[in-house]
Short mmCIF file of C-alpha atoms and ligand atoms in Angstrom, two decimals:
data_model
loop_
_atom_site.label_atom_id
_atom_site.label_comp_id
_atom_site.label_asym_id
_atom_site.label_seq_id
_atom_site.Cartn_x
_atom_site.Cartn_y
_atom_site.Cartn_z
CA UNK A 1107 -97.93 100.08 -57.92
CA UNK A 1108 -97.12 104.01 -57.92
CA UNK A 1109 -96.00 105.97 -54.97
CA UNK A 1110 -99.11 108.08 -55.71
CA UNK A 1111 -101.13 104.96 -54.47
CA UNK A 1112 -99.43 105.26 -51.04
CA UNK A 1113 -99.81 108.91 -50.19
CA UNK A 1114 -101.42 109.08 -46.35
CA UNK A 1115 -103.77 111.78 -47.29
CA UNK A 1116 -106.92 109.66 -46.83
CA UNK A 1117 -107.64 109.30 -43.06
CA UNK A 1118 -111.30 108.44 -43.67
CA UNK A 1119 -112.12 104.69 -42.39
CA UNK A 1120 -112.22 102.34 -45.66
CA UNK A 1121 -114.58 99.65 -45.85
CA UNK A 1122 -112.34 96.64 -46.33
CA UNK A 1123 -115.23 94.38 -47.38
CA UNK A 1124 -115.53 96.31 -50.55
CA UNK A 1125 -114.81 93.92 -53.38
CA UNK A 1126 -113.39 96.67 -55.62
CA UNK A 1127 -110.55 97.38 -53.35
CA UNK A 1128 -107.34 95.98 -54.51
CA UNK A 1129 -105.23 93.79 -52.17
CA UNK A 1130 -102.70 96.39 -51.66
CA UNK A 1131 -105.42 99.05 -50.64
CA UNK A 1132 -106.74 96.57 -47.97
CA UNK A 1133 -103.08 96.09 -46.72
CA UNK A 1134 -102.59 100.04 -46.69
CA UNK A 1135 -106.02 100.49 -44.70
CA UNK A 1136 -104.95 97.64 -42.30
CA UNK A 1137 -101.66 99.43 -41.80
CA UNK A 1138 -103.25 102.85 -41.28
CA UNK A 1139 -105.72 101.22 -38.72
CA UNK A 1140 -102.84 99.73 -36.95
CA UNK A 1141 -101.03 103.11 -36.78
CA UNK A 1142 -98.49 102.21 -39.22
CA UNK A 1143 -97.57 104.75 -41.95
CA UNK A 1144 -95.98 104.03 -45.14
CA UNK A 1145 -93.04 106.46 -45.79
CA UNK A 1146 -91.49 104.93 -48.67
CA UNK A 1147 -92.49 101.94 -50.99
CA UNK A 1148 -90.77 100.93 -53.98
CA UNK A 1149 -91.01 97.76 -55.94
CA UNK A 1150 -87.34 96.29 -56.90
CA UNK A 1151 -88.38 95.96 -60.40
CA UNK A 1152 -91.18 98.25 -61.32
CA UNK A 1153 -91.14 96.64 -65.05
CA UNK A 1154 -91.06 92.72 -64.31
CA UNK A 1155 -89.00 90.55 -66.48
CA UNK A 1156 -86.00 92.62 -66.99
CA UNK A 1157 -82.49 91.12 -67.78
CA UNK A 1158 -81.20 92.19 -64.54
CA UNK A 1159 -84.09 90.51 -62.70
CA UNK A 1160 -83.61 87.18 -64.47
CA UNK A 1161 -80.19 87.14 -63.77
CA UNK A 1162 -80.77 87.53 -60.10
CA UNK A 1163 -83.32 84.87 -60.36
CA UNK A 1164 -80.77 82.58 -61.79
CA UNK A 1165 -78.46 83.37 -59.17
CA UNK A 1166 -80.82 82.54 -56.48
CA UNK A 1167 -82.04 79.20 -58.20
CA UNK A 1168 -78.37 78.36 -58.42
CA UNK A 1169 -77.86 78.90 -54.74
CA UNK A 1170 -81.00 76.74 -53.85
CA UNK A 1171 -79.77 73.97 -56.10
CA UNK A 1172 -76.38 73.95 -54.39
CA UNK A 1173 -78.43 73.81 -51.08
CA UNK A 1174 -80.27 70.91 -52.30
CA UNK A 1175 -77.11 69.21 -53.68
CA UNK A 1176 -75.35 69.96 -50.19
CA UNK A 1177 -78.18 68.36 -48.37
CA UNK A 1178 -78.34 65.18 -50.41
CA UNK A 1179 -74.59 65.09 -50.32
CA UNK A 1180 -74.94 65.22 -46.40
CA UNK A 1181 -77.52 62.44 -46.51
CA UNK A 1182 -75.27 60.24 -48.72
CA UNK A 1183 -72.02 60.97 -46.79
CA UNK A 1184 -73.81 60.13 -43.54
CA UNK A 1185 -75.25 56.81 -45.03
CA UNK A 1186 -72.39 55.62 -47.06
CA UNK A 1187 -69.03 57.14 -46.37
CA UNK A 1188 -66.66 54.90 -44.47
CA UNK A 1189 -66.59 56.17 -40.94
CA UNK A 1190 -64.96 53.55 -38.80
CA UNK A 1191 -61.22 54.18 -38.63
CA UNK A 1192 -59.37 51.32 -39.80
CA UNK A 1193 -55.62 50.94 -40.21
CA UNK A 1194 -54.73 51.32 -43.92
CA UNK A 1195 -51.96 48.98 -43.74
CA UNK A 1196 -54.37 46.22 -42.71
CA UNK A 1197 -56.50 46.76 -45.80
CA UNK A 1198 -58.96 49.25 -44.16
CA UNK A 1199 -60.46 52.52 -45.45
CA UNK A 1200 -57.62 54.35 -43.76
CA UNK A 1201 -57.52 57.93 -45.03
CA UNK A 1202 -61.11 57.68 -46.48
CA UNK A 1203 -62.57 57.51 -42.88
CA UNK A 1204 -60.72 60.49 -41.65
CA UNK A 1205 -62.53 62.62 -44.29
CA UNK A 1206 -66.06 61.48 -42.82
CA UNK A 1207 -66.52 64.50 -40.43
CA UNK A 1208 -65.03 67.15 -42.70
CA UNK A 1209 -67.37 65.67 -45.46
CA UNK A 1210 -70.36 66.02 -43.33
CA UNK A 1211 -69.30 69.71 -42.27
CA UNK A 1212 -68.62 70.64 -45.90
CA UNK A 1213 -71.99 69.24 -47.13
CA UNK A 1214 -74.10 70.63 -44.46
CA UNK A 1215 -72.39 73.99 -44.99
CA UNK A 1216 -73.27 74.04 -48.77
CA UNK A 1217 -76.95 73.13 -47.88
CA UNK A 1218 -77.29 75.63 -45.25
CA UNK A 1219 -75.02 78.21 -46.81
CA UNK A 1220 -76.82 77.82 -50.13
CA UNK A 1221 -80.29 78.21 -48.77
CA UNK A 1222 -79.21 81.12 -46.74
CA UNK A 1223 -77.60 83.10 -49.35
CA UNK A 1224 -80.37 82.39 -51.73
CA UNK A 1225 -83.05 83.46 -49.17
CA UNK A 1226 -81.05 86.61 -48.31
CA UNK A 1227 -80.43 87.57 -51.90
CA UNK A 1228 -84.15 87.12 -52.56
CA UNK A 1229 -85.13 89.74 -49.73
CA UNK A 1230 -82.43 92.20 -50.62
CA UNK A 1231 -82.85 92.16 -54.43
CA UNK A 1232 -86.29 91.04 -55.33
CA UNK A 1233 -88.50 92.41 -52.50
CA UNK A 1234 -89.98 95.92 -52.54
CA UNK A 1235 -87.84 98.71 -50.53
CA UNK A 1236 -90.36 99.87 -47.88
CA UNK A 1237 -90.20 102.17 -45.09
CA UNK A 1238 -92.81 102.09 -42.35
CA UNK A 1239 -93.46 103.78 -38.95
CA UNK A 1240 -95.72 101.92 -36.37
CA UNK A 1241 -97.16 103.28 -32.98
CA UNK A 1242 -97.42 100.47 -30.45
CA UNK A 1243 -101.11 99.53 -29.06
CA UNK A 1244 -102.48 96.76 -26.77
CA UNK A 1245 -105.61 94.43 -27.18
CA UNK A 1246 -106.89 91.72 -29.33
CA UNK A 1247 -107.73 91.36 -33.01
CA UNK A 1248 -111.34 91.92 -34.48
CA UNK A 1249 -113.02 90.48 -37.33
CA UNK A 1250 -111.75 93.17 -39.83
CA UNK A 1251 -108.35 92.84 -38.42
CA UNK A 1252 -108.26 89.21 -39.32
CA UNK A 1253 -109.36 89.93 -42.73
CA UNK A 1254 -106.66 92.66 -43.18
CA UNK A 1255 -104.16 90.35 -41.75
CA UNK A 1256 -105.15 87.66 -44.23
CA UNK A 1257 -104.69 90.10 -46.93
CA UNK A 1258 -101.29 91.29 -45.49
CA UNK A 1259 -99.85 87.78 -45.56
CA UNK A 1260 -101.39 87.21 -49.15
CA UNK A 1261 -99.56 90.39 -50.14
CA UNK A 1262 -96.27 89.25 -48.63
CA UNK A 1263 -96.46 86.18 -50.45
CA UNK A 1264 -97.49 88.06 -53.73
CA UNK A 1265 -94.43 90.47 -53.22
CA UNK A 1266 -91.97 87.80 -53.05
CA UNK A 1267 -92.99 87.02 -56.57
CA UNK A 1268 -92.92 83.17 -55.98
CA UNK A 1269 -96.08 82.84 -58.11
CA UNK A 1270 -94.59 84.45 -61.14
CA UNK A 1271 -91.34 83.08 -60.61
CA UNK A 1272 -91.74 79.15 -61.04
CA UNK A 1273 -88.19 78.47 -61.57
CA UNK A 1274 -87.27 79.99 -58.26
CA UNK A 1275 -90.27 78.05 -56.69
CA UNK A 1276 -88.82 74.76 -57.79
CA UNK A 1277 -85.29 75.68 -56.93
CA UNK A 1278 -86.31 76.55 -53.45
CA UNK A 1279 -88.32 73.35 -53.04
CA UNK A 1280 -85.22 71.41 -54.44
CA UNK A 1281 -82.97 73.07 -51.95
CA UNK A 1282 -85.12 73.06 -48.89
CA UNK A 1283 -86.81 69.55 -49.11
CA UNK A 1284 -83.38 67.56 -48.94
CA UNK A 1285 -82.56 69.77 -46.13
CA UNK A 1286 -85.42 68.41 -44.18
CA UNK A 1287 -84.00 65.05 -44.97
CA UNK A 1288 -80.69 66.06 -43.69
CA UNK A 1289 -82.12 67.21 -40.44
CA UNK A 1290 -83.71 63.83 -39.61
CA UNK A 1291 -81.35 61.48 -41.30
CA UNK A 1292 -79.35 61.02 -38.01
CA UNK A 1293 -82.45 59.97 -36.15
CA UNK A 1294 -82.21 56.82 -38.53
CA UNK A 1295 -79.30 55.49 -36.17
CA UNK A 1296 -81.62 55.21 -33.26
CA UNK A 1297 -83.80 52.72 -34.88
CA UNK A 1298 -81.16 50.13 -35.49
CA UNK A 1299 -81.28 47.64 -32.40
CA UNK A 1300 -77.72 47.00 -31.19
CA UNK A 1301 -78.43 43.25 -30.77
CA UNK A 1302 -75.79 41.79 -28.33
CA UNK A 1303 -73.09 44.13 -29.46
CA UNK A 1304 -72.93 45.56 -26.22
CA UNK A 1305 -72.32 42.43 -24.50
CA UNK A 1306 -69.93 40.58 -26.75
CA UNK A 1307 -66.31 41.50 -27.86
CA UNK A 1308 -63.95 40.38 -30.57
CA UNK A 1309 -63.09 37.31 -28.14
CA UNK A 1310 -66.12 35.78 -28.67
CA UNK A 1311 -65.76 32.29 -30.24
CA UNK A 1312 -68.29 33.11 -32.97
CA UNK A 1313 -65.82 35.32 -34.46
CA UNK A 1314 -63.53 32.42 -35.09
CA UNK A 1315 -65.83 29.70 -36.45
CA UNK A 1316 -66.70 28.77 -32.77
CA UNK A 1317 -63.06 28.23 -31.88
CA UNK A 1318 -61.28 29.96 -29.11
CA UNK A 1319 -59.90 33.42 -30.12
CA UNK A 1320 -56.03 33.91 -29.78
CA UNK A 1321 -54.38 36.99 -28.46
CA UNK A 1322 -52.14 38.96 -31.01
CA UNK A 1323 -50.33 42.31 -31.22
CA UNK A 1324 -51.51 45.42 -33.14
CA UNK A 1325 -49.48 44.07 -36.21
CA UNK A 1326 -50.94 40.56 -35.97
CA UNK A 1327 -48.16 38.76 -34.35
CA UNK A 1328 -49.53 36.11 -32.00
CA UNK A 1329 -48.62 36.62 -28.30
CA UNK A 1330 -46.37 34.17 -26.27
CA UNK A 1331 -45.60 34.34 -22.62
CA UNK A 1332 -41.79 34.85 -23.45
CA UNK A 1333 -42.76 38.22 -25.01
CA UNK A 1334 -43.44 39.76 -21.61
CA UNK A 1335 -40.72 40.09 -18.81
CA UNK A 1336 -41.83 39.84 -15.36
CA UNK A 1337 -43.51 42.91 -14.08
CA UNK A 1338 -44.08 43.81 -17.63
CA UNK A 1339 -47.38 44.34 -19.73
CA UNK A 1340 -48.56 44.43 -23.29
CA UNK A 1341 -51.69 45.35 -24.97
CA UNK A 1342 -53.34 42.52 -27.02
CA UNK A 1343 -56.08 42.22 -29.30
CA UNK A 1344 -58.29 39.44 -30.40
CA UNK A 1345 -56.48 37.36 -33.30
CA UNK A 1346 -59.31 37.71 -35.95
CA UNK A 1347 -59.54 39.92 -38.93
CA UNK A 1348 -59.94 43.67 -37.98
CA UNK A 1349 -59.24 42.52 -34.47
CA UNK A 1350 -56.96 45.53 -33.66
CA UNK A 1351 -59.14 47.97 -35.69
CA UNK A 1352 -62.10 50.27 -34.29
CA UNK A 1353 -64.48 47.46 -35.38
CA UNK A 1354 -63.52 45.81 -32.07
CA UNK A 1355 -62.60 48.87 -30.23
CA UNK A 1356 -64.12 47.30 -27.16
CA UNK A 1357 -61.82 44.16 -27.08
CA UNK A 1358 -58.26 45.15 -26.21
CA UNK A 1359 -56.82 43.69 -22.92
CA UNK A 1360 -53.67 44.63 -20.85
CA UNK A 1361 -51.74 41.35 -20.49
CA UNK A 1362 -49.68 41.40 -17.32
CA UNK A 1363 -46.72 39.23 -16.21
CA UNK A 1364 -47.14 39.47 -12.45
CA UNK A 1365 -44.23 38.59 -10.07
CA UNK A 1366 -44.75 35.34 -8.04
CA UNK A 1367 -46.17 36.75 -4.98
CA UNK A 1368 -48.49 38.84 -6.74
CA UNK A 1369 -49.76 36.21 -8.97
CA UNK A 1370 -50.25 34.05 -5.86
CA UNK A 1371 -52.33 36.83 -4.36
CA UNK A 1372 -54.35 37.27 -7.31
CA UNK A 1373 -55.07 33.87 -7.72
CA UNK A 1374 -56.34 33.68 -3.95
CA UNK A 1375 -58.41 36.67 -4.25
CA UNK A 1376 -59.99 35.57 -7.50
CA UNK A 1377 -63.83 35.48 -7.43
CA UNK A 1378 -65.36 32.13 -8.04
CA UNK A 1379 -66.13 32.83 -11.85
CA UNK A 1380 -62.47 33.91 -12.38
CA UNK A 1381 -61.16 30.77 -10.81
CA UNK A 1382 -58.63 29.40 -13.36
CA UNK A 1383 -58.80 32.52 -15.53
CA UNK A 1384 -54.99 33.39 -14.86
CA UNK A 1385 -52.52 31.40 -16.74
CA UNK A 1386 -49.55 30.74 -14.46
CA UNK A 1387 -48.44 34.31 -13.52
CA UNK A 1388 -50.10 35.97 -16.43
CA UNK A 1389 -53.34 37.85 -16.03
CA UNK A 1390 -55.50 39.83 -18.66
CA UNK A 1391 -57.94 42.61 -17.92
CA UNK A 1392 -60.16 44.82 -20.20
CA UNK A 1393 -58.25 48.10 -21.09
CA UNK A 1394 -61.71 49.94 -21.31
CA UNK A 1395 -62.01 51.84 -18.23
CA UNK A 1396 -65.19 51.22 -16.27
CA UNK A 1397 -65.78 54.91 -15.58
CA UNK A 1398 -66.42 56.40 -19.03
CA UNK A 1399 -64.33 54.12 -21.37
CA UNK A 1400 -60.78 55.64 -21.64
CA UNK A 1401 -57.97 53.05 -21.83
CA UNK A 1402 -56.79 52.32 -18.67
CA UNK A 1403 -53.27 51.16 -19.22
CA UNK A 1404 -50.77 52.84 -16.79
CA UNK A 1405 -49.60 49.92 -14.87
CA UNK A 1406 -47.59 50.39 -11.69
CA UNK A 1407 -45.82 47.29 -10.82
CA UNK A 1408 -44.82 48.43 -7.27
CA UNK A 1409 -48.58 48.94 -5.95
CA UNK A 1410 -50.13 46.52 -8.46
CA UNK A 1411 -52.47 49.27 -9.60
CA UNK A 1412 -53.65 50.09 -12.98
CA UNK A 1413 -54.23 53.62 -13.54
CA UNK A 1414 -56.66 55.39 -15.98
CA UNK A 1415 -55.11 58.81 -17.17
CA UNK A 1416 -58.44 60.52 -17.85
CA UNK A 1417 -60.01 60.77 -14.30
CA UNK A 1418 -57.39 59.11 -12.33
CA UNK A 1419 -59.32 55.95 -11.30
CA UNK A 1420 -57.14 53.08 -9.99
CA UNK A 1421 -57.69 49.36 -10.12
CA UNK A 1422 -56.08 46.85 -7.78
CA UNK A 1423 -54.72 43.99 -10.16
CA UNK A 1424 -54.06 41.53 -7.47
CA UNK A 1425 -57.86 41.80 -6.28
CA UNK A 1426 -59.88 41.24 -9.40
CA UNK A 1427 -59.04 44.89 -10.57
CA UNK A 1428 -61.41 46.32 -8.31
CA UNK A 1429 -61.71 50.03 -8.22
CA UNK A 1430 -59.73 51.71 -5.24
CA UNK A 1431 -59.52 55.19 -6.27
CA UNK A 1432 -61.27 57.65 -8.42
CA UNK A 1433 -64.58 57.97 -10.08
CA UNK A 1434 -65.00 54.29 -11.28
CA UNK A 1435 -67.14 52.11 -9.56
CA UNK A 1436 -66.75 48.83 -11.14
CA UNK A 1437 -64.15 46.02 -11.37
CA UNK A 1438 -62.35 45.98 -14.96
CA UNK A 1439 -63.42 42.58 -16.52
CA UNK A 1440 -60.97 39.94 -16.55
CA UNK A 1441 -60.45 37.81 -19.76
CA UNK A 1442 -59.88 34.06 -19.06
CA UNK A 1443 -56.68 33.00 -20.74
CA UNK A 1444 -54.72 29.96 -21.53
CA UNK A 1445 -51.63 28.91 -23.67
CA UNK A 1446 -52.38 26.42 -26.57
CA UNK A 1447 -49.99 23.53 -27.65
CA UNK A 1448 -48.11 25.97 -29.99
CA UNK A 1449 -47.32 28.30 -27.01
CA UNK A 1450 -49.57 31.15 -27.89
CA UNK A 1451 -52.08 32.84 -25.67
CA UNK A 1452 -55.72 32.53 -26.33
CA UNK A 1453 -59.10 33.51 -24.52
CA UNK A 1454 -60.89 30.39 -23.05
CA UNK A 1455 -64.13 32.48 -23.51
CA UNK A 1456 -65.33 36.17 -24.07
CA UNK A 1457 -65.33 38.34 -21.00
CA UNK A 1458 -67.79 37.02 -18.47
CA UNK A 1459 -69.28 40.37 -17.68
CA UNK A 1460 -69.94 43.50 -20.29
CA UNK A 1461 -66.80 45.62 -20.58
CA UNK A 1462 -67.06 49.33 -20.24
CA UNK A 1463 -68.64 52.04 -18.38
CA UNK A 1464 -70.66 51.36 -15.40
CA UNK A 1465 -74.32 51.93 -16.77
CA UNK A 1466 -74.81 48.36 -16.78
CA UNK A 1467 -75.06 48.12 -13.06
CA UNK A 1468 -77.71 50.98 -12.96
CA UNK A 1469 -81.51 50.64 -12.44
S1 LIG B 1120 -62.50 56.97 -17.93
FE1 LIG B 1120 -61.06 56.07 -16.66
S2 LIG B 1120 -61.20 57.39 -14.89
FE2 LIG B 1120 -62.68 58.25 -16.16
#
């Protein structure tokens, strides 16, 4: 379409229902009625199909393909990449899992970046250069205006050249469709029911062929009473495969060797369900703070308080680990423990109440 077509000399109303009018003439008339004047109009490529145009098309198609691959990569990483951190020395994925978040970011950046660069290049390099001025006006649209609007939208589609650029159309579809998938993929995690994961831990005997689960250190060493001096404490994990990894991140306990008088006090204060849960002067509490789940592990022997470093909740060890300061409102669950004939600690059962934050007691 030549510049001569776009002069603004004709101010007479044009019958837009005249079938002889081209779509651009209807568009132009619509613009005129809306008080819009075309000052400058110049197709990006007056002669379609030049080498330069083809090269730009290929670049845009490449961007869309990169976007599609990036989005597909995002979905694949989200679904299959090992994300649970496991100590490599215990045979876990180790360094693979630490790349989970960067890989999600990288693939999403490729997906969104490819689509964005492709669309921007299309708009800047392939669309006509236009310069319009418009007066503002109020009021609704009449029938003719709607016809004109339809023509304007159709013209915009025409000007993108998508109809005569099937390669770009297919590349855009390839790039955009997986991005939609990437956007909804995380919702998939909401449809997997948690089962009883929220009320069991690694100390549940079902993790050990129905037998009671022992207590071990992070390196797998089984825990014996003589490992903890009076007033001391250690962190213990369920002695099962992956027991000290994130797979059982809800399971760690703080095993404390109380002084005689403190152990007596704890035994006297024990709730009915915790009677016999201590073994001699040893007592084990969940390390997962009942406020928002930080590890509560600062044991103060003089006051028999266990401190959580995150928001300073304090739990009284000699009274069922009840919260006595800070935002936590719920006791730390106690793990019933005993010592087997070989002299190793084991959990008599799983925790008797769910571990972790206090949402359990709401509602
Ligand atoms: S998580 Fe322990 S006090 Fe907040």
